[in-house]
mmCIF file of C-alpha atoms in Angstrom:
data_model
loop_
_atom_site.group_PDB
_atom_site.id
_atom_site.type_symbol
_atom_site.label_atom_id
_atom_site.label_comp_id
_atom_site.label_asym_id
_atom_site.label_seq_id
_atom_site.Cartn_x
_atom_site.Cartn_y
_atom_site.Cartn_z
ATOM 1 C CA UNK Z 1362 67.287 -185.739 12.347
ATOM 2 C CA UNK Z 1363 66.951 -187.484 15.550
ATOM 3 C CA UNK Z 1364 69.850 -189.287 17.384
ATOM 4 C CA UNK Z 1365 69.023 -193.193 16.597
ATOM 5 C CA UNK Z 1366 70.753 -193.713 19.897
ATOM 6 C CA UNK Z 1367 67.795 -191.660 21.940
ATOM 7 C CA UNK Z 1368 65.489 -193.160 23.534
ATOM 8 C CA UNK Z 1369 61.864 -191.589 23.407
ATOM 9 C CA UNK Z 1370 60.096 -192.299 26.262
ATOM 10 C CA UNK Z 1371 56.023 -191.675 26.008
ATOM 11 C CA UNK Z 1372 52.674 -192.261 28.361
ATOM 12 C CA UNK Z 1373 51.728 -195.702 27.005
ATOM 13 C CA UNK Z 1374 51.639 -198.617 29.011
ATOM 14 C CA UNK Z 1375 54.856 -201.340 28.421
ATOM 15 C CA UNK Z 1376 53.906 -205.220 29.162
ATOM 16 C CA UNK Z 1377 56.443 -206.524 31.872
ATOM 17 C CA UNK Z 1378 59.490 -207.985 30.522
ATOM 18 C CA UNK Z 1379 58.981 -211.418 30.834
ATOM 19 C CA UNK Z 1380 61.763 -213.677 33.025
ATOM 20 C CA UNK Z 1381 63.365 -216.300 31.244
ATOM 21 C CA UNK Z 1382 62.434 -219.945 33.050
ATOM 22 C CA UNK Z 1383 65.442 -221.532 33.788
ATOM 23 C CA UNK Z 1384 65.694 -225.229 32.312
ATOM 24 C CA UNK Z 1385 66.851 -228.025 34.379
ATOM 25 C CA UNK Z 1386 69.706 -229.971 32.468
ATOM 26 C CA UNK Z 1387 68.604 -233.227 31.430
ATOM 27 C CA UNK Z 1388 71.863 -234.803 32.714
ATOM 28 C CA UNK Z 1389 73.090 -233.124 35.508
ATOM 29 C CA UNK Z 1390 69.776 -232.797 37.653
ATOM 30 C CA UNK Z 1391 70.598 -234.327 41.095
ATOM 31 C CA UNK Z 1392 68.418 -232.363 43.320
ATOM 32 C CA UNK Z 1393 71.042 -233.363 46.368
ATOM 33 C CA UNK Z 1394 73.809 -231.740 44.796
ATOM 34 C CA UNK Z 1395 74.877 -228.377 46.816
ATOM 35 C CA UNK Z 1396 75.740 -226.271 43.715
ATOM 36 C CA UNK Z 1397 73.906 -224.993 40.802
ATOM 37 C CA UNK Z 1398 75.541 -224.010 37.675
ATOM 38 C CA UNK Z 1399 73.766 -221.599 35.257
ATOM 39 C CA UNK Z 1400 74.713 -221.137 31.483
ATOM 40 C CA UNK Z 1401 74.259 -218.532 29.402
ATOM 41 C CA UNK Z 1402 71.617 -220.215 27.472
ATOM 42 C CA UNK Z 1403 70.007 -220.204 30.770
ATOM 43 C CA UNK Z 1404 70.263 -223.754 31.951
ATOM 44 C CA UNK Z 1405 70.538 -225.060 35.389
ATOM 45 C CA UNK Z 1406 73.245 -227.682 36.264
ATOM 46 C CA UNK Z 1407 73.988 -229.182 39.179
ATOM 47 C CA UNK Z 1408 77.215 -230.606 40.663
ATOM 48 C CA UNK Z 1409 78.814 -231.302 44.347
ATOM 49 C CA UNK Z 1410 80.880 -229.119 45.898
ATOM 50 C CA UNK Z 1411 83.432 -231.507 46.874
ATOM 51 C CA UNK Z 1412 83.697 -232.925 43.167
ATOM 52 C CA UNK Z 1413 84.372 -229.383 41.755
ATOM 53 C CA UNK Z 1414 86.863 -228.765 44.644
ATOM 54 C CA UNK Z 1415 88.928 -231.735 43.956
ATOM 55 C CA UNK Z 1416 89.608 -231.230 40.370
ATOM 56 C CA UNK Z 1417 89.447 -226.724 39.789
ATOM 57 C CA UNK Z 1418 91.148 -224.241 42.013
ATOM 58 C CA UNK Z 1419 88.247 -221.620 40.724
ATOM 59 C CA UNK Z 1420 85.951 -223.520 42.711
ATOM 60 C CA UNK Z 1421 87.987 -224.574 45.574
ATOM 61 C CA UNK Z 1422 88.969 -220.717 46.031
ATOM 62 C CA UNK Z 1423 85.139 -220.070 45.715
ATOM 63 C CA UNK Z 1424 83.897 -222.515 48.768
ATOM 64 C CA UNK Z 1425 86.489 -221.326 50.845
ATOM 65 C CA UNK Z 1426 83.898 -218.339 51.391
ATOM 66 C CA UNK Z 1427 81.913 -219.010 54.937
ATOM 67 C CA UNK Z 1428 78.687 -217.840 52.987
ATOM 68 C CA UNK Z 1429 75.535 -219.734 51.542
ATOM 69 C CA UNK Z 1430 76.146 -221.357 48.056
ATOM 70 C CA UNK Z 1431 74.456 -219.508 45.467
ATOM 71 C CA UNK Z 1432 74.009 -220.273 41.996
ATOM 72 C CA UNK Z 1433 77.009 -219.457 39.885
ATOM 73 C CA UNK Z 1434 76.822 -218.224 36.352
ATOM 74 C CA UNK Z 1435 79.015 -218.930 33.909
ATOM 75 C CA UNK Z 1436 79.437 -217.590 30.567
ATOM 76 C CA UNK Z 1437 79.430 -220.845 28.423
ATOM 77 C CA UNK Z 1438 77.045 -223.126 26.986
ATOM 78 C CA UNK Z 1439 75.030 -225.506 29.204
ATOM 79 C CA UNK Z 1440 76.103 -228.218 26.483
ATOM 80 C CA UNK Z 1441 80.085 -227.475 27.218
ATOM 81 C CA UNK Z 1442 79.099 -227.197 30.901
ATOM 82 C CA UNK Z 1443 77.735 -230.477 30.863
ATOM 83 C CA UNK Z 1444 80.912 -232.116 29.173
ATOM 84 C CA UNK Z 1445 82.751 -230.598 32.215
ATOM 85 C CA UNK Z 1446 81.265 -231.933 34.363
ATOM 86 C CA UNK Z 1447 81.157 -235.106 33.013
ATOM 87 C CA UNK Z 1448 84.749 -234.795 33.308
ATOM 88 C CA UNK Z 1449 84.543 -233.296 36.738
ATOM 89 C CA UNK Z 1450 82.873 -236.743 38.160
ATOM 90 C CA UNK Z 1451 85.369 -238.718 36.391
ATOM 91 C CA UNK Z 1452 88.693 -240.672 37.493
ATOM 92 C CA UNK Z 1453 91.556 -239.162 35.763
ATOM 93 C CA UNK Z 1454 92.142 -241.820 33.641
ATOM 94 C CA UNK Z 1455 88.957 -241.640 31.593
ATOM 95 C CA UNK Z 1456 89.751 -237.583 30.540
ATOM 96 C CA UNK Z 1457 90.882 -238.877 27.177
ATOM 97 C CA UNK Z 1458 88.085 -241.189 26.238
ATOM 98 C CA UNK Z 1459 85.852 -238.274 26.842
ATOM 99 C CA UNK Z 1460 87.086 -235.375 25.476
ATOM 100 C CA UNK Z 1461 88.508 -237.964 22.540
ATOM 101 C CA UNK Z 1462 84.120 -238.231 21.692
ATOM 102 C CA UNK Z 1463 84.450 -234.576 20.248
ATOM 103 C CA UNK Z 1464 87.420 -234.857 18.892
ATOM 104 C CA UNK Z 1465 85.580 -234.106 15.019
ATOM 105 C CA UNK Z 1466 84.166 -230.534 16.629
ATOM 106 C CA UNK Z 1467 87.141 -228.388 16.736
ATOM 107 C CA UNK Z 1468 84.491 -225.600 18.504
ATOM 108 C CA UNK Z 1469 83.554 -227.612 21.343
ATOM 109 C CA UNK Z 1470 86.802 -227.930 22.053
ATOM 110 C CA UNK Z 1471 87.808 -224.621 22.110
ATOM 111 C CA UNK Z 1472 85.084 -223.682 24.579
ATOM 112 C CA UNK Z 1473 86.125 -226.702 26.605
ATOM 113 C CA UNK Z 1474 89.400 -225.786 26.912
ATOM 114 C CA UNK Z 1475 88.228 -222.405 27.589
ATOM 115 C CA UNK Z 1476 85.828 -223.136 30.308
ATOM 116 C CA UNK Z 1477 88.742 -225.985 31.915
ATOM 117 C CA UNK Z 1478 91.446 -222.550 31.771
ATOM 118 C CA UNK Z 1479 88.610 -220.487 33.615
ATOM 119 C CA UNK Z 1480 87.923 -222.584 35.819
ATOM 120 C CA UNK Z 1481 91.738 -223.049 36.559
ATOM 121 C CA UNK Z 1482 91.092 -227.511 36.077
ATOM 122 C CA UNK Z 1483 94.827 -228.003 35.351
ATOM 123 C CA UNK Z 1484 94.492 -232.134 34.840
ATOM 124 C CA UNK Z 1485 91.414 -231.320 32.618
ATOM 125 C CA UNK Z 1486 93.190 -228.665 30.671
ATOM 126 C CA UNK Z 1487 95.758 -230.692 29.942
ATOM 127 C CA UNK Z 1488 93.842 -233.558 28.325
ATOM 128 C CA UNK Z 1489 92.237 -231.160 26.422
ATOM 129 C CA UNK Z 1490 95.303 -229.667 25.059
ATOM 130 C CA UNK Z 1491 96.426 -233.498 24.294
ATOM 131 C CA UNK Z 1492 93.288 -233.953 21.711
ATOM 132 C CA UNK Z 1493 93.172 -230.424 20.036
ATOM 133 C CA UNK Z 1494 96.985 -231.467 18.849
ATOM 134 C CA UNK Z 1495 96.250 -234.648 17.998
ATOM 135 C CA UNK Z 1496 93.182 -232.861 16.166
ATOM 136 C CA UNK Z 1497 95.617 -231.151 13.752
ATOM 137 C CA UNK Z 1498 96.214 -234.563 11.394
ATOM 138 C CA UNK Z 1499 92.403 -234.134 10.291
ATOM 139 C CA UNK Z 1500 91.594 -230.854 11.356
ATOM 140 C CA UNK Z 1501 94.615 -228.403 10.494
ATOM 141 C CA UNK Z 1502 92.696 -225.320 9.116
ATOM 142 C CA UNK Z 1503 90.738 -225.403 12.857
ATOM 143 C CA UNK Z 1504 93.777 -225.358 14.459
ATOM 144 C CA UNK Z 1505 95.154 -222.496 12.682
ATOM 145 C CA UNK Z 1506 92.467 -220.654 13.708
ATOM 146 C CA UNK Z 1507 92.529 -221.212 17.315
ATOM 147 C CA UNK Z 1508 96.042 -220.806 17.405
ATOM 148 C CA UNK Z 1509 95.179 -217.134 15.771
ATOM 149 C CA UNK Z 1510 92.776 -216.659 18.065
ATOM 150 C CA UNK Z 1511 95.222 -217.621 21.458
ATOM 151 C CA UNK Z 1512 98.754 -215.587 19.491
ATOM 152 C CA UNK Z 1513 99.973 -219.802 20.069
ATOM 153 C CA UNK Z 1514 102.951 -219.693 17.682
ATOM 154 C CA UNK Z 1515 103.544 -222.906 18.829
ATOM 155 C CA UNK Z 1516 100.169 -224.438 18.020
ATOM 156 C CA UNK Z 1517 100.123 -222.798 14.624
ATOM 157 C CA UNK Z 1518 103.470 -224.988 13.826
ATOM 158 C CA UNK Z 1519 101.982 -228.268 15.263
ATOM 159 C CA UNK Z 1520 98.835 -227.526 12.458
ATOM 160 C CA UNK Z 1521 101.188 -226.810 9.217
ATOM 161 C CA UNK Z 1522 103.345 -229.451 9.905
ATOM 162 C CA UNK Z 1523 100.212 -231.809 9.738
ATOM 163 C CA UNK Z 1524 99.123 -230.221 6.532
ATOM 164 C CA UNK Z 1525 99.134 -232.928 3.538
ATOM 165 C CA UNK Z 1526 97.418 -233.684 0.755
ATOM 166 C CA UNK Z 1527 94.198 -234.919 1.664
ATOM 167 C CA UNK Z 1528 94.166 -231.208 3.831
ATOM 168 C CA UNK Z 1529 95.384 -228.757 0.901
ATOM 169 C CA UNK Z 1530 96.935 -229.556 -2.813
ATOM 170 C CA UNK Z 1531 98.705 -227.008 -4.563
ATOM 171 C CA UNK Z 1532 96.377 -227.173 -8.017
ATOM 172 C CA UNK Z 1533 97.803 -227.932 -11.137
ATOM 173 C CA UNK Z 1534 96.640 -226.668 -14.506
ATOM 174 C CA UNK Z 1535 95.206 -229.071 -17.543
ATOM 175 C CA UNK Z 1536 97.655 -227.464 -20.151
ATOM 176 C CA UNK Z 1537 100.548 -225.439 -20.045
ATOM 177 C CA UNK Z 1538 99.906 -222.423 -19.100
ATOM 178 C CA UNK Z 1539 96.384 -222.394 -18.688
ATOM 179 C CA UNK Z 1540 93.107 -224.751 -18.528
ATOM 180 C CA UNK Z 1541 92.841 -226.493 -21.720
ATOM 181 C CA UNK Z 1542 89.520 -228.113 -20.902
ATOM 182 C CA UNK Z 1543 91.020 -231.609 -20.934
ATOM 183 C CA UNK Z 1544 90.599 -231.991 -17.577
ATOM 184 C CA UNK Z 1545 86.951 -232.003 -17.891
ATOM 185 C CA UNK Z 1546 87.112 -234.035 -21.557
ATOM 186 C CA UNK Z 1547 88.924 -236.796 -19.514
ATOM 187 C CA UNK Z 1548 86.447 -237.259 -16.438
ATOM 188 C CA UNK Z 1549 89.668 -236.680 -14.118
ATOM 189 C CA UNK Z 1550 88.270 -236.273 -10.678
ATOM 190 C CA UNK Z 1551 88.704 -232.655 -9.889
ATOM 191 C CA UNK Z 1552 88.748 -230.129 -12.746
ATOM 192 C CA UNK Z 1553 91.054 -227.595 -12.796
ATOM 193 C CA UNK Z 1554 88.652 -225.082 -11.425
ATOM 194 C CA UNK Z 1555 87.317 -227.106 -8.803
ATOM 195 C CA UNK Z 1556 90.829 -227.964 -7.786
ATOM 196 C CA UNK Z 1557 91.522 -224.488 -7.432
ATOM 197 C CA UNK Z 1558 88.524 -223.602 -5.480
ATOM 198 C CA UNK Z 1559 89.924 -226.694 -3.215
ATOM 199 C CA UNK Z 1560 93.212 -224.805 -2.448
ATOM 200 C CA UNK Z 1561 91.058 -221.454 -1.966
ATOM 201 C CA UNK Z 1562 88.964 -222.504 0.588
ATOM 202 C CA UNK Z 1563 91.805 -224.239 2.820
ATOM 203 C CA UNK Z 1564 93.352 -220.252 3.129
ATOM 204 C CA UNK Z 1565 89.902 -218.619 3.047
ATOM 205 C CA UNK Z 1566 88.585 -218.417 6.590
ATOM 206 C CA UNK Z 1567 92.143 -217.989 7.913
ATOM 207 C CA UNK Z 1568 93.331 -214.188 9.147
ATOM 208 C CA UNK Z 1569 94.863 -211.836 6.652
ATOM 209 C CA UNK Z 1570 97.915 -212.264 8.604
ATOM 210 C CA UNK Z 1571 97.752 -215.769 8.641
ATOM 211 C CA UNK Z 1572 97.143 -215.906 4.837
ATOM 212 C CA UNK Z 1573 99.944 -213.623 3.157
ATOM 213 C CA UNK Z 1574 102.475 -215.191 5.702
ATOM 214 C CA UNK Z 1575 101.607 -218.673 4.142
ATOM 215 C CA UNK Z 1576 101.181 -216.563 0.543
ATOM 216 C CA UNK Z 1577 104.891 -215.796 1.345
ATOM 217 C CA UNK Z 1578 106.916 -218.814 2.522
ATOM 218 C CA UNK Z 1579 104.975 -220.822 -0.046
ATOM 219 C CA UNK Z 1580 106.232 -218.563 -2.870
ATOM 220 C CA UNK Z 1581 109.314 -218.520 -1.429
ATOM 221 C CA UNK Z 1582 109.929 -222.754 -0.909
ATOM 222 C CA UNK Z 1583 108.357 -223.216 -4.789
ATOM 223 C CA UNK Z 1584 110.990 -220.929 -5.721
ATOM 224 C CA UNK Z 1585 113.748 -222.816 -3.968
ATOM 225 C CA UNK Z 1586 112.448 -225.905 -5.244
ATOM 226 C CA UNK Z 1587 112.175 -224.712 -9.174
ATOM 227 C CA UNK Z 1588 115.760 -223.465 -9.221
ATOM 228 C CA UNK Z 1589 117.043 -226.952 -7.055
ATOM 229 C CA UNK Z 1590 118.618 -229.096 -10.440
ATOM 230 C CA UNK Z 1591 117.664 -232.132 -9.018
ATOM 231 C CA UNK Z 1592 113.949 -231.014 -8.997
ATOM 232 C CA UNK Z 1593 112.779 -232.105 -12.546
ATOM 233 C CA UNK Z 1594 109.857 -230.300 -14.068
ATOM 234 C CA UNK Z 1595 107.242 -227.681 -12.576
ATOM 235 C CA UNK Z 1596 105.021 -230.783 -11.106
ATOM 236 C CA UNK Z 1597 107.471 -232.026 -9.119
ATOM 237 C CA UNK Z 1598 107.910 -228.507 -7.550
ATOM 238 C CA UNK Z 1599 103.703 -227.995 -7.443
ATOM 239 C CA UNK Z 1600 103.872 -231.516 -5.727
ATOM 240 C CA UNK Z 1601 104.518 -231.166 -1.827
ATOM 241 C CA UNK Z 1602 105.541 -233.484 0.960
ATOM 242 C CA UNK Z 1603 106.169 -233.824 4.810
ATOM 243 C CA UNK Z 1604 109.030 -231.839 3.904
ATOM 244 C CA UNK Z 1605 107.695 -228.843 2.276
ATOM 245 C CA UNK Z 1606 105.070 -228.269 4.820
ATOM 246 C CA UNK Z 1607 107.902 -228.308 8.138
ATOM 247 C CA UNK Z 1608 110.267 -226.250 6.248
ATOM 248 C CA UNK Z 1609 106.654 -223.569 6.101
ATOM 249 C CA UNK Z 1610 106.032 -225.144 9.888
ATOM 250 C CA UNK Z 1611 109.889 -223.608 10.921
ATOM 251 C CA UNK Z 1612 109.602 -220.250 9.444
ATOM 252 C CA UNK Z 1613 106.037 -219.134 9.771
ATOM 253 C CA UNK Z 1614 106.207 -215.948 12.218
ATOM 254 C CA UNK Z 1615 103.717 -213.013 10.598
ATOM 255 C CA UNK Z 1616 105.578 -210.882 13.192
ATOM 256 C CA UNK Z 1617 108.903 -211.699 11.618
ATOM 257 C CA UNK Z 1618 110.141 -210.269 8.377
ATOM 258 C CA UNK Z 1619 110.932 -212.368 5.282
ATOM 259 C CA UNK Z 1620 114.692 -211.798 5.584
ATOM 260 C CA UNK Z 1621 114.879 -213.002 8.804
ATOM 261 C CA UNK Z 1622 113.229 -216.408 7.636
ATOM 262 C CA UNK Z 1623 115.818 -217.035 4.953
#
């Protein structure tokens, strides 16, 4: 059987690959601007050197080179681009109110603070920062993630401690010790399936890591809590506050074992 990986060259004729036409962006289009920015999805955007200079030490390292300004490529959208630059031309003092527009779109964040770190903006990158942690009161599962994807101990901590019950509720069952239906007789809101599915798909897109170290301390604090006498009843210990969630906050480590947590 042939390697799939070969390549089988024959005599017939190949059409020339065809070049992708760059497409000006919409926004940043000032044909007197000395620099052009290209994105990966193969837009150009352009920007003044002295505006780029003044705010990333990428670029001011870059135009410190006595050669003709070429266009630079960068490995990022031509929509995040453009949101950099916006914040590029801007007095420092208007970083928030910018960034603060996509604070609901925990991924354009990420690839603006990406592209502000790359670009070494330090005032940018620190606005950034500012929003993505303010983020974590609506959007703690996205910040979990990110701070999986960075190793950010810290960042993961910031999210769980913003976990409540509008994020994540620990589900309760109908009857005793399993669904007795009445939840759906009764035209509650959730069933008990649905409320269960709920908790499910908080964990679900976290890492495996992620999810048996919350599997753990969360076993671990319901356990504390069901053998505490002034904790009456198993929904009082299924019910979880501000407290619950920064004891979890204090101790989640995956890298640290359970003994060292209690």
């Amino acid at each position: 059987m042939p390697d799939e990986h070969i390549v089988v060259e024959d005599d017939q004729p190949r059409p020339a690959a065809q070049a992708v036409e760059p497409t000006p962006d919409e926004r940043h289009c000032d044909p007197n601007a000395d620099v052009v920015l290209v994105s990966k999805d193969q837009v150009h955007l352009r920007a003044y050197s002295h505006h780029l200079k003044q705010v990333s030490k990428f670029f001011a390292d870059l135009f410190t080179l006595p050669s003709k300004l070429e266009p630079i490529n960068l490995d990022f959208d031509s929509f995040v681009i453009s949101i950099y630059l916006d914040l590029v031309i801007a007095p420092t003092y208007c970083y928030s109110v910018i960034i603060d527009q996509h604070n609901h779109d925990s991924e354009t964040l990420k690839q603006l603070l990406q592209i502000s770190e790359y670009t070494m903006s330090e005032e940018i990158t620190k606005n950034v920062w500012q929003v993505i942690r303010e983020m974590a009161i609506a959007y703690p599962q996205a910040l979990l993630n990110l701070a999986h994807e960075r190793q950010d101990l810290d960042l993961a901590r910031v999210a769980i401690k913003c976990i409540n019950s509008d994020s994540i509720d620990l589900p309760h069952l109908c009857g005793g010790n399993e669904c007795e239906g009445r939840c759906a007789s009764y035209e509650w809101a959730e069933t008990c399936s649905e409320r269960i599915n709920d908790f499910q798909r908080f964990f679900r897109p976290l890492d495996p890591a992620y999810q048996e170290e919350f599997l753990q301390l969360m076993l671990l604090r319901s356990k504390i809590k069901a053998d505490n006498p002034n904790v009456e009843g198993k929904k009082e210990v299924m019910e979880w506050n501000e407290e619950d969630w920064t004891w979890i906050a204090e101790r989640f480590d995956p890298d640290r074992s359970l003994d060292e947590k209690i």
